[in-house]
CSV table of C-alpha atoms in Angstrom, one decimal:
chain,number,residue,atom,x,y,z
A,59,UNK,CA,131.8,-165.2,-104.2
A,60,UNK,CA,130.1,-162.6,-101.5
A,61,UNK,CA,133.7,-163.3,-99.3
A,62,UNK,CA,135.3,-162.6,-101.8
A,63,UNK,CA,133.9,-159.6,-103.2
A,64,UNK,CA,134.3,-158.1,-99.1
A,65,UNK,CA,137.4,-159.0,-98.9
A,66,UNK,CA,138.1,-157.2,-102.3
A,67,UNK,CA,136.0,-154.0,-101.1
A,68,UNK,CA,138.2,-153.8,-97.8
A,69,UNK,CA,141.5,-154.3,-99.7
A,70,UNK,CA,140.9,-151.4,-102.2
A,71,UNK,CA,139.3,-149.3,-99.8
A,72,UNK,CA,142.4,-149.5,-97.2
A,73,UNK,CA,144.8,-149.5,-100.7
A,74,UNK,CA,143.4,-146.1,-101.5
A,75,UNK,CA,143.0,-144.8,-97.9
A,76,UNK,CA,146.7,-145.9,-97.7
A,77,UNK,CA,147.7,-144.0,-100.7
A,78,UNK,CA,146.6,-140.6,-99.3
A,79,UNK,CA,148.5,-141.1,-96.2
A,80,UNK,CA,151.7,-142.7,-97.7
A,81,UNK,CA,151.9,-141.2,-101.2
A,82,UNK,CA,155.7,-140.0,-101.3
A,83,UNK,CA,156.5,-143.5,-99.5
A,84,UNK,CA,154.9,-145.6,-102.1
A,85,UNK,CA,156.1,-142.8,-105.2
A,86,UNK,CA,159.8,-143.8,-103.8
A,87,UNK,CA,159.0,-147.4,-104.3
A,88,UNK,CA,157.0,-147.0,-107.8
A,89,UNK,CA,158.8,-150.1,-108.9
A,90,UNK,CA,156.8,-152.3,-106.1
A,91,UNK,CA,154.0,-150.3,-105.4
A,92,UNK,CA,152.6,-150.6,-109.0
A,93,UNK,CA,153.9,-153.6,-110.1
A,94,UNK,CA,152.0,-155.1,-107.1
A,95,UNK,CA,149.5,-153.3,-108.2
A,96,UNK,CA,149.4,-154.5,-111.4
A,97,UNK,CA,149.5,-158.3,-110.0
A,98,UNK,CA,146.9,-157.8,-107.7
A,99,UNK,CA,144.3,-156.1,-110.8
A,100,UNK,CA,145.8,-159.5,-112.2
A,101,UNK,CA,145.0,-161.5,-109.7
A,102,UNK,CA,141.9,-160.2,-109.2
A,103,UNK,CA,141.0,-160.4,-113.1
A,104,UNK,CA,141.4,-164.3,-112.4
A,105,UNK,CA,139.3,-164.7,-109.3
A,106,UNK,CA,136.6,-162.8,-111.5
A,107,UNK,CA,136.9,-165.3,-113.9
A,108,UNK,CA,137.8,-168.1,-111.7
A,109,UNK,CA,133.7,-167.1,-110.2
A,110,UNK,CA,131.9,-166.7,-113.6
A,111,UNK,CA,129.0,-169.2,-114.1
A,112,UNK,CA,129.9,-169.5,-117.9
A,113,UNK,CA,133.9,-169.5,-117.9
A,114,UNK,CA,133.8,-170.8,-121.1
A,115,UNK,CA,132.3,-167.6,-122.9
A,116,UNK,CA,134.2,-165.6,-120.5
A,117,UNK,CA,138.3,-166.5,-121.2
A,118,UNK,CA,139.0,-163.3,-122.5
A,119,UNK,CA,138.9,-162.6,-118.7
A,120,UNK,CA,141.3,-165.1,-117.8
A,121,UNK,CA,143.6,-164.0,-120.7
A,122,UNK,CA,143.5,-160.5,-119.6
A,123,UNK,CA,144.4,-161.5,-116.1
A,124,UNK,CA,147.4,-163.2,-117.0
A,125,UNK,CA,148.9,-160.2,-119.3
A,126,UNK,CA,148.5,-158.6,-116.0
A,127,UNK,CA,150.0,-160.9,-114.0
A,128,UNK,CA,153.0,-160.6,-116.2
A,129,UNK,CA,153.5,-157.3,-116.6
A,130,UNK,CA,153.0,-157.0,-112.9
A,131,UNK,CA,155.6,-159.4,-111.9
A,132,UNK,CA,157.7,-157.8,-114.7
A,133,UNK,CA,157.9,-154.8,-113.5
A,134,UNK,CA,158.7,-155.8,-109.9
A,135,UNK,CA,161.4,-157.8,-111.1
A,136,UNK,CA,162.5,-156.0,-114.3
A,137,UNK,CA,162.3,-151.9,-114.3
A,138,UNK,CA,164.1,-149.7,-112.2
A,139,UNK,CA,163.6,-147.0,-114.2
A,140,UNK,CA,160.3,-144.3,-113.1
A,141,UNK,CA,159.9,-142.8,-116.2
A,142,UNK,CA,159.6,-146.3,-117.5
A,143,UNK,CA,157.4,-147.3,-114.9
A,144,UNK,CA,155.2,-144.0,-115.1
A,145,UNK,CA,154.7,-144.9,-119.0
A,146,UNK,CA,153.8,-148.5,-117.9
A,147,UNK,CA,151.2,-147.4,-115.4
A,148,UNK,CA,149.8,-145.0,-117.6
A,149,UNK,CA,149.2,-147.0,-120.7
A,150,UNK,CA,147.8,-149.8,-117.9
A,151,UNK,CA,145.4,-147.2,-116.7
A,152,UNK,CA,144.0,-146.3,-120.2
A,153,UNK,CA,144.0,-150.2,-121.0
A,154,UNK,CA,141.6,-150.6,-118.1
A,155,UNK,CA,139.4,-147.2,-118.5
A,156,UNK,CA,139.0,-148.1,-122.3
A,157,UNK,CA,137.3,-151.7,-120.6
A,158,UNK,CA,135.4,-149.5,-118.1
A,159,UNK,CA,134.1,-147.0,-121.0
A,160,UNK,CA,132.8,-150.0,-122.8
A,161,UNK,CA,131.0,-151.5,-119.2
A,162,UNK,CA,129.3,-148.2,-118.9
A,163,UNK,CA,128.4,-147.7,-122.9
A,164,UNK,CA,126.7,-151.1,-122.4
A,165,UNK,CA,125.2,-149.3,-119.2
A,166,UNK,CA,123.7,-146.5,-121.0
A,167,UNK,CA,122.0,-148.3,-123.4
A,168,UNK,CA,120.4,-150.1,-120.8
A,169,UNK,CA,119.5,-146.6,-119.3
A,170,UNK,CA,121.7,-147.4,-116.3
A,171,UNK,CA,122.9,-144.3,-114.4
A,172,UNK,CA,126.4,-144.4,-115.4
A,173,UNK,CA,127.8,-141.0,-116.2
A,174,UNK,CA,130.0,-140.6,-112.8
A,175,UNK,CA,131.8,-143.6,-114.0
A,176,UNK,CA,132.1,-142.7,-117.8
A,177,UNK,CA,133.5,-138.8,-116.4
A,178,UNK,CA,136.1,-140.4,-113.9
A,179,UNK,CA,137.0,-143.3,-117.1
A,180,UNK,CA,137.7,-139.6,-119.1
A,181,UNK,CA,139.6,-138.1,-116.4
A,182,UNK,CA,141.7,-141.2,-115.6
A,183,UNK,CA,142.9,-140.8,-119.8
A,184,UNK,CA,143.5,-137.6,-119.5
A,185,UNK,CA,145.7,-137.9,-116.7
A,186,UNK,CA,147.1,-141.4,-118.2
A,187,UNK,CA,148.0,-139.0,-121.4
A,188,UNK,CA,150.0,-136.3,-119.6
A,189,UNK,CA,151.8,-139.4,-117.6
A,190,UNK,CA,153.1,-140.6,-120.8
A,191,UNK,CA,154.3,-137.6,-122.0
A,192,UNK,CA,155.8,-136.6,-119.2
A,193,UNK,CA,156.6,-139.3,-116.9
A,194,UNK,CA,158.3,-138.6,-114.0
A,195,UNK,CA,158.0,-137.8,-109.7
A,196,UNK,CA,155.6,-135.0,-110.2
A,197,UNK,CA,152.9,-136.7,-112.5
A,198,UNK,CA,153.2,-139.9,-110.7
A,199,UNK,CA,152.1,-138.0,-107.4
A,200,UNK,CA,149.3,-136.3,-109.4
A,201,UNK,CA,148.2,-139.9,-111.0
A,202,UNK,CA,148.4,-141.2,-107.1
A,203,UNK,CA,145.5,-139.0,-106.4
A,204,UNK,CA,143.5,-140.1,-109.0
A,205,UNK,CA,144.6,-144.1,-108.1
A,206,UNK,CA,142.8,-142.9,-105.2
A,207,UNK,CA,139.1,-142.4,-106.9
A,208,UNK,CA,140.0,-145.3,-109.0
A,209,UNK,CA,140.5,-147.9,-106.8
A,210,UNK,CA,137.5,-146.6,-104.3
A,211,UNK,CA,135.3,-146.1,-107.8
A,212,UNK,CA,136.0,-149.4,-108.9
A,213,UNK,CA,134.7,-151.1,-105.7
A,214,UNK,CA,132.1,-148.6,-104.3
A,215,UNK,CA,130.2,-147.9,-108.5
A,216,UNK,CA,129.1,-151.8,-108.3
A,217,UNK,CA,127.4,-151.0,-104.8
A,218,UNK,CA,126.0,-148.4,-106.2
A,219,UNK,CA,124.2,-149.8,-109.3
A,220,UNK,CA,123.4,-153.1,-106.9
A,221,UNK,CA,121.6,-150.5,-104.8
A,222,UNK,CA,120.0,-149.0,-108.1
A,223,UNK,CA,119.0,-152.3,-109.2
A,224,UNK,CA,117.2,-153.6,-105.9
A,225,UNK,CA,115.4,-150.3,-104.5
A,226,UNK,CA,115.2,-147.7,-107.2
A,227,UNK,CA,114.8,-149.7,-110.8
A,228,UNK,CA,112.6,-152.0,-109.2
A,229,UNK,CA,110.6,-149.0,-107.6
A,230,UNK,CA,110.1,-147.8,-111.2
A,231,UNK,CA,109.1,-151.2,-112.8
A,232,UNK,CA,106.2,-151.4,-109.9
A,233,UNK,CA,105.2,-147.7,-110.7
A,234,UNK,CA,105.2,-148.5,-114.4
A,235,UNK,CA,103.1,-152.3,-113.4
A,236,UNK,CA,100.4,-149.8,-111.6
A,237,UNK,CA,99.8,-147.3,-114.2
């Protein structure tokens, strides 16, 4: 599982280092660019579940996965059309950040510093919102940037609440223990 989740960190870190520097290349090829996308969220949904200790209670995982494995490979295959893709990505995104907004409510009840993540799950809706209502070149470009904080959010925010966990919650508990 640690392999895996480095070789998942260095993939979406060089994905959205790669976006900044090829953005118009990869807006021209929409079609592949998020439909691969797509199949590699997908892909990864599966190895998530693929690594759960209790699968079992887990398959809405694996089920999710596969939706996105379809409508990945779908739209490689399938849609040429960018305002059809633009509307696809978009409603993707909001699918996702709705999941995320859900993570980080379970977060905050745990009083988990979460708000970053909650703000950036807003934003991406937003953004997602104006995609589908106008979907074309100039929004795609504009959602590319925010891909960008996505895909480095969505592996860096899990560092970031493993580092939370191991030096400053347990800094509390002891603090708490000696009072």
């Amino acid at each position: 599982m640690k392999i895996y989740k480095c070789i998942k960190f260095g993939l979406f870190v060089v994905l959205g280092i790669s976006i900044f520097f090829l953005m118009d290349t990869y807006v021209e090829q929409l079609r592949y660019f998020i439909g691969g996308l797509i199949t590699l969220y997908g892909i990864d949904g599966f190895c998530s579940w693929f690594f759960e200790k209790d699968r079992e209670q887990k398959m809405h995982f694996l089920f999710k996965a596969i939706v996105q494995l379809i409508l990945g490979l779908c739209t490689l295959v399938l849609i040429d059309d960018i305002k059809v893709i633009c509307v696809i990505w978009a409603v993707w995104a909001i699918l996702r950040e709705a999941d995320e907004i859900a993570e980080y409510y379970e977060m905050f009840k745990e009083k988990v510093p979460c708000l970053l993540g909650f703000l950036e799950s807003v934003i991406a809706i937003v953004f997602s919102i104006m995609l589908i209502m106008e979907p074309g070149e100039h929004h795609a470009k504009i959602h590319m940037y925010l891909l960008i904080v996505e895909l480095l959010s969505t592996v860096i925010f899990p560092q970031l609440r493993f580092a939370y966990f191991k030096y400053i919650a347990k800094e509390k508990k002891s603090e708490k223990a000696s009072n």
